[in-house]
JSON list of C-alpha atoms in Angstrom, two decimals:
[
{"chain": "I", "resi": 8, "resn": "ALA", "atom": "CA", "xyz": [0.17, 0.11, -0.09]},
{"chain": "I", "resi": 9, "resn": "ARG", "atom": "CA", "xyz": [2.52, 2.52, 1.03]},
{"chain": "I", "resi": 10, "resn": "SER", "atom": "CA", "xyz": [4.57, 1.55, -2.04]},
{"chain": "I", "resi": 11, "resn": "GLN", "atom": "CA", "xyz": [1.47, 2.40, -4.54]},
{"chain": "I", "resi": 12, "resn": "ASP", "atom": "CA", "xyz": [1.44, 5.60, -2.52]},
{"chain": "I", "resi": 13, "resn": "ILE", "atom": "CA", "xyz": [4.68, 6.48, -3.55]},
{"chain": "I", "resi": 14, "resn": "ILE", "atom": "CA", "xyz": [4.68, 5.09, -7.11]},
{"chain": "I", "resi": 15, "resn": "GLY", "atom": "CA", "xyz": [1.66, 7.14, -7.48]},
{"chain": "I", "resi": 16, "resn": "PHE", "atom": "CA", "xyz": [3.47, 10.26, -6.19]},
{"chain": "I", "resi": 17, "resn": "TRP", "atom": "CA", "xyz": [6.21, 10.10, -8.67]},
{"chain": "I", "resi": 18, "resn": "LYS", "atom": "CA", "xyz": [3.74, 9.46, -11.25]},
{"chain": "I", "resi": 19, "resn": "GLU", "atom": "CA", "xyz": [2.06, 12.81, -10.80]},
{"chain": "I", "resi": 20, "resn": "TYR", "atom": "CA", "xyz": [4.82, 14.57, -9.80]},
{"chain": "I", "resi": 21, "resn": "LEU", "atom": "CA", "xyz": [6.84, 13.28, -13.42]},
{"chain": "I", "resi": 22, "resn": "LYS", "atom": "CA", "xyz": [3.57, 13.28, -15.23]},
{"chain": "I", "resi": 23, "resn": "LYS", "atom": "CA", "xyz": [4.54, 9.75, -16.56]},
{"chain": "I", "resi": 24, "resn": "ASP", "atom": "CA", "xyz": [2.06, 6.85, -16.63]},
{"chain": "I", "resi": 25, "resn": "GLU", "atom": "CA", "xyz": [5.18, 4.40, -16.73]},
{"chain": "I", "resi": 26, "resn": "LEU", "atom": "CA", "xyz": [8.30, 5.13, -14.50]},
{"chain": "I", "resi": 27, "resn": "GLN", "atom": "CA", "xyz": [11.96, 3.91, -14.38]},
{"chain": "I", "resi": 28, "resn": "LEU", "atom": "CA", "xyz": [14.35, 3.94, -11.84]},
{"chain": "I", "resi": 29, "resn": "ASN", "atom": "CA", "xyz": [16.36, 6.52, -13.31]},
{"chain": "I", "resi": 30, "resn": "ASP", "atom": "CA", "xyz": [13.11, 8.89, -13.48]},
{"chain": "I", "resi": 31, "resn": "ILE", "atom": "CA", "xyz": [13.46, 9.16, -10.09]},
{"chain": "I", "resi": 32, "resn": "ALA", "atom": "CA", "xyz": [16.87, 8.99, -9.14]},
{"chain": "I", "resi": 33, "resn": "ALA", "atom": "CA", "xyz": [18.71, 10.84, -11.87]},
{"chain": "I", "resi": 34, "resn": "PHE", "atom": "CA", "xyz": [19.94, 13.65, -9.42]},
{"chain": "I", "resi": 35, "resn": "GLN", "atom": "CA", "xyz": [21.36, 10.98, -7.12]},
{"chain": "I", "resi": 36, "resn": "VAL", "atom": "CA", "xyz": [23.38, 9.29, -9.95]},
{"chain": "I", "resi": 37, "resn": "GLN", "atom": "CA", "xyz": [24.92, 12.82, -10.86]},
{"chain": "I", "resi": 38, "resn": "ASP", "atom": "CA", "xyz": [25.79, 13.22, -6.78]},
{"chain": "I", "resi": 39, "resn": "ILE", "atom": "CA", "xyz": [27.19, 9.72, -7.09]},
{"chain": "I", "resi": 40, "resn": "GLN", "atom": "CA", "xyz": [29.43, 10.48, -10.03]},
{"chain": "I", "resi": 41, "resn": "GLU", "atom": "CA", "xyz": [30.55, 14.05, -8.48]},
{"chain": "I", "resi": 42, "resn": "LEU", "atom": "CA", "xyz": [31.45, 12.22, -5.25]},
{"chain": "I", "resi": 43, "resn": "LYS", "atom": "CA", "xyz": [33.44, 9.40, -6.90]},
{"chain": "I", "resi": 44, "resn": "ASN", "atom": "CA", "xyz": [35.50, 12.29, -8.78]},
{"chain": "I", "resi": 45, "resn": "GLU", "atom": "CA", "xyz": [36.32, 13.74, -5.39]},
{"chain": "I", "resi": 46, "resn": "GLY", "atom": "CA", "xyz": [37.68, 10.28, -4.31]},
{"chain": "I", "resi": 47, "resn": "ILE", "atom": "CA", "xyz": [34.89, 10.03, -1.52]},
{"chain": "I", "resi": 48, "resn": "ASN", "atom": "CA", "xyz": [34.29, 6.21, -0.31]},
{"chain": "I", "resi": 49, "resn": "PHE", "atom": "CA", "xyz": [30.76, 5.18, -0.34]},
{"chain": "I", "resi": 50, "resn": "ALA", "atom": "CA", "xyz": [29.19, 2.85, 2.04]},
{"chain": "I", "resi": 51, "resn": "LEU", "atom": "CA", "xyz": [25.26, 1.52, 1.76]},
{"chain": "I", "resi": 52, "resn": "GLY", "atom": "CA", "xyz": [23.03, 1.76, 4.96]},
{"chain": "I", "resi": 53, "resn": "THR", "atom": "CA", "xyz": [19.69, 0.69, 6.11]},
{"chain": "I", "resi": 54, "resn": "ASP", "atom": "CA", "xyz": [18.72, 4.07, 7.33]},
{"chain": "I", "resi": 55, "resn": "ILE", "atom": "CA", "xyz": [14.99, 4.90, 6.41]},
{"chain": "I", "resi": 56, "resn": "GLY", "atom": "CA", "xyz": [13.21, 8.35, 5.78]},
{"chain": "I", "resi": 57, "resn": "THR", "atom": "CA", "xyz": [9.80, 9.70, 4.25]},
{"chain": "I", "resi": 58, "resn": "LEU", "atom": "CA", "xyz": [10.07, 7.52, 0.73]},
{"chain": "I", "resi": 59, "resn": "VAL", "atom": "CA", "xyz": [12.20, 4.50, 2.01]},
{"chain": "I", "resi": 60, "resn": "LEU", "atom": "CA", "xyz": [10.91, 1.06, 2.37]},
{"chain": "I", "resi": 61, "resn": "PRO", "atom": "CA", "xyz": [13.02, -0.90, 5.27]},
{"chain": "I", "resi": 62, "resn": "GLY", "atom": "CA", "xyz": [14.27, -3.88, 3.70]},
{"chain": "I", "resi": 63, "resn": "ASN", "atom": "CA", "xyz": [14.40, -2.97, 0.23]},
{"chain": "I", "resi": 64, "resn": "SER", "atom": "CA", "xyz": [15.93, 0.11, 0.83]},
{"chain": "I", "resi": 65, "resn": "LEU", "atom": "CA", "xyz": [19.57, -1.43, 0.37]},
{"chain": "I", "resi": 66, "resn": "HIS", "atom": "CA", "xyz": [18.78, -3.24, -2.87]},
{"chain": "I", "resi": 67, "resn": "GLU", "atom": "CA", "xyz": [17.13, -0.21, -4.16]},
{"chain": "I", "resi": 68, "resn": "GLU", "atom": "CA", "xyz": [20.43, 1.54, -3.75]},
{"chain": "I", "resi": 69, "resn": "MET", "atom": "CA", "xyz": [22.41, -0.84, -5.34]},
{"chain": "I", "resi": 70, "resn": "GLU", "atom": "CA", "xyz": [20.24, -0.35, -8.23]},
{"chain": "I", "resi": 71, "resn": "ILE", "atom": "CA", "xyz": [20.69, 3.17, -8.19]},
{"chain": "I", "resi": 72, "resn": "PHE", "atom": "CA", "xyz": [24.60, 2.58, -8.31]},
{"chain": "I", "resi": 73, "resn": "GLN", "atom": "CA", "xyz": [23.80, 0.56, -11.21]},
{"chain": "I", "resi": 74, "resn": "LEU", "atom": "CA", "xyz": [22.75, 3.86, -13.15]},
{"chain": "I", "resi": 75, "resn": "ASP", "atom": "CA", "xyz": [26.12, 4.94, -12.85]},
{"chain": "I", "resi": 76, "resn": "GLY", "atom": "CA", "xyz": [27.57, 2.28, -14.36]},
{"chain": "I", "resi": 77, "resn": "MET", "atom": "CA", "xyz": [29.47, 0.94, -11.22]},
{"chain": "I", "resi": 78, "resn": "ALA", "atom": "CA", "xyz": [30.61, -2.78, -11.07]},
{"chain": "I", "resi": 79, "resn": "HIS", "atom": "CA", "xyz": [28.65, -5.06, -9.39]},
{"chain": "I", "resi": 80, "resn": "LEU", "atom": "CA", "xyz": [31.29, -6.44, -7.58]},
{"chain": "I", "resi": 81, "resn": "GLU", "atom": "CA", "xyz": [31.82, -2.87, -6.10]},
{"chain": "I", "resi": 82, "resn": "LYS", "atom": "CA", "xyz": [28.51, -2.54, -5.35]},
{"chain": "I", "resi": 83, "resn": "ILE", "atom": "CA", "xyz": [28.62, -5.42, -3.01]},
{"chain": "I", "resi": 84, "resn": "LYS", "atom": "CA", "xyz": [31.73, -4.37, -1.48]},
{"chain": "I", "resi": 85, "resn": "ILE", "atom": "CA", "xyz": [30.45, -1.09, -0.83]},
{"chain": "I", "resi": 86, "resn": "ALA", "atom": "CA", "xyz": [27.20, -2.84, 0.84]},
{"chain": "I", "resi": 87, "resn": "THR", "atom": "CA", "xyz": [29.55, -5.40, 3.02]},
{"chain": "I", "resi": 88, "resn": "HIS", "atom": "CA", "xyz": [33.06, -4.32, 3.43]},
{"chain": "I", "resi": 89, "resn": "ASN", "atom": "CA", "xyz": [32.91, -0.38, 3.42]},
{"chain": "I", "resi": 90, "resn": "ALA", "atom": "CA", "xyz": [29.63, -0.42, 5.58]},
{"chain": "I", "resi": 91, "resn": "ALA", "atom": "CA", "xyz": [31.79, -2.44, 8.19]},
{"chain": "I", "resi": 92, "resn": "VAL", "atom": "CA", "xyz": [34.60, -0.11, 7.88]},
{"chain": "I", "resi": 93, "resn": "MET", "atom": "CA", "xyz": [32.43, 3.11, 8.24]},
{"chain": "I", "resi": 94, "resn": "ILE", "atom": "CA", "xyz": [31.34, 1.85, 11.31]},
{"chain": "I", "resi": 95, "resn": "HIS", "atom": "CA", "xyz": [34.44, 0.49, 12.89]},
{"chain": "I", "resi": 96, "resn": "ALA", "atom": "CA", "xyz": [33.44, -2.88, 12.80]},
{"chain": "I", "resi": 97, "resn": "GLN", "atom": "CA", "xyz": [35.78, -4.33, 9.92]},
{"chain": "I", "resi": 98, "resn": "ASP", "atom": "CA", "xyz": [37.21, -6.74, 12.75]},
{"chain": "I", "resi": 99, "resn": "SER", "atom": "CA", "xyz": [33.93, -8.71, 12.91]},
{"chain": "I", "resi": 100, "resn": "LEU", "atom": "CA", "xyz": [31.68, -7.79, 9.96]},
{"chain": "I", "resi": 101, "resn": "GLY", "atom": "CA", "xyz": [32.24, -6.93, 6.08]},
{"chain": "I", "resi": 102, "resn": "THR", "atom": "CA", "xyz": [33.88, -10.02, 4.66]},
{"chain": "I", "resi": 103, "resn": "ILE", "atom": "CA", "xyz": [33.75, -13.64, 5.24]},
{"chain": "I", "resi": 104, "resn": "GLU", "atom": "CA", "xyz": [37.15, -14.46, 7.33]},
{"chain": "I", "resi": 105, "resn": "THR", "atom": "CA", "xyz": [38.05, -16.84, 10.03]},
{"chain": "I", "resi": 106, "resn": "GLY", "atom": "CA", "xyz": [37.11, -15.28, 13.21]},
{"chain": "I", "resi": 107, "resn": "LYS", "atom": "CA", "xyz": [34.49, -12.86, 11.85]},
{"chain": "I", "resi": 108, "resn": "LEU", "atom": "CA", "xyz": [31.02, -13.37, 12.84]},
{"chain": "I", "resi": 109, "resn": "ALA", "atom": "CA", "xyz": [29.19, -15.76, 10.73]},
{"chain": "I", "resi": 110, "resn": "ASP", "atom": "CA", "xyz": [26.39, -13.36, 9.28]},
{"chain": "I", "resi": 111, "resn": "MET", "atom": "CA", "xyz": [25.62, -13.77, 5.64]},
{"chain": "I", "resi": 112, "resn": "ILE", "atom": "CA", "xyz": [23.03, -14.67, 2.96]},
{"chain": "I", "resi": 113, "resn": "LEU", "atom": "CA", "xyz": [23.00, -17.29, 0.05]},
{"chain": "I", "resi": 114, "resn": "LEU", "atom": "CA", "xyz": [21.34, -16.20, -3.22]},
{"chain": "I", "resi": 115, "resn": "SER", "atom": "CA", "xyz": [19.80, -18.11, -5.66]},
{"chain": "I", "resi": 116, "resn": "LYS", "atom": "CA", "xyz": [21.29, -15.92, -8.34]},
{"chain": "I", "resi": 117, "resn": "ASN", "atom": "CA", "xyz": [24.19, -14.69, -9.19]},
{"chain": "I", "resi": 118, "resn": "PRO", "atom": "CA", "xyz": [24.51, -10.69, -8.27]},
{"chain": "I", "resi": 119, "resn": "LEU", "atom": "CA", "xyz": [27.62, -10.32, -10.59]},
{"chain": "I", "resi": 120, "resn": "LYS", "atom": "CA", "xyz": [25.31, -11.14, -13.46]},
{"chain": "I", "resi": 121, "resn": "ASP", "atom": "CA", "xyz": [22.42, -8.31, -12.25]},
{"chain": "I", "resi": 122, "resn": "ILE", "atom": "CA", "xyz": [22.80, -6.59, -9.17]},
{"chain": "I", "resi": 123, "resn": "THR", "atom": "CA", "xyz": [18.87, -6.88, -8.69]},
{"chain": "I", "resi": 124, "resn": "ASN", "atom": "CA", "xyz": [19.78, -10.58, -8.06]},
{"chain": "I", "resi": 125, "resn": "THR", "atom": "CA", "xyz": [20.66, -9.76, -4.48]},
{"chain": "I", "resi": 126, "resn": "MET", "atom": "CA", "xyz": [17.08, -9.91, -4.03]},
{"chain": "I", "resi": 127, "resn": "SER", "atom": "CA", "xyz": [17.16, -13.68, -4.56]},
{"chain": "I", "resi": 128, "resn": "ILE", "atom": "CA", "xyz": [17.74, -14.69, -0.90]},
{"chain": "I", "resi": 129, "resn": "GLU", "atom": "CA", "xyz": [17.50, -18.18, -0.23]},
{"chain": "I", "resi": 130, "resn": "THR", "atom": "CA", "xyz": [18.77, -18.52, 3.05]},
{"chain": "I", "resi": 131, "resn": "VAL", "atom": "CA", "xyz": [19.78, -16.18, 5.70]},
{"chain": "I", "resi": 132, "resn": "ILE", "atom": "CA", "xyz": [22.70, -17.39, 8.07]},
{"chain": "I", "resi": 133, "resn": "LYS", "atom": "CA", "xyz": [23.11, -15.77, 11.46]},
{"chain": "I", "resi": 134, "resn": "ASN", "atom": "CA", "xyz": [25.60, -16.65, 14.09]},
{"chain": "I", "resi": 135, "resn": "GLY", "atom": "CA", "xyz": [26.78, -19.42, 11.80]},
{"chain": "I", "resi": 136, "resn": "LYS", "atom": "CA", "xyz": [22.94, -21.15, 11.89]},
{"chain": "I", "resi": 137, "resn": "SER", "atom": "CA", "xyz": [20.47, -20.74, 9.33]},
{"chain": "I", "resi": 138, "resn": "GLN", "atom": "CA", "xyz": [17.52, -18.74, 10.33]},
{"chain": "I", "resi": 139, "resn": "LYS", "atom": "CA", "xyz": [14.99, -19.08, 7.80]},
{"chain": "I", "resi": 140, "resn": "ARG", "atom": "CA", "xyz": [14.26, -20.17, 4.27]},
{"chain": "I", "resi": 141, "resn": "ILE", "atom": "CA", "xyz": [13.20, -16.96, 1.97]},
{"chain": "I", "resi": 142, "resn": "ASN", "atom": "CA", "xyz": [12.19, -18.60, -1.22]}
]
């Protein structure tokens, strides 16, 4: 229901019947390009705001970075390693290594082929134990 309200808002605001992500994210892509040119390091997060839906927002951010032409592996690094560095938790989070927390997701599709495949969550592993099956 809320996502339909958001879509309706953007369709009316942009005077379009059909929306593409680029229609509502072009200004963000421009900001990303300018910040990259300045050497700014990126991290993705799960913050929420007026038009952000928890759970999907991280995946949507990766799609926005895709509009900039960023490589899929770089987007995954930004969402994992860089995010851990930003919160000073790289000793326990951000990469899969001995001695770190065993928190990860297993996907049924390869995100290196299409970043939207990060939504194909098959299994969530928390503290080394499978928590739930999504699909």
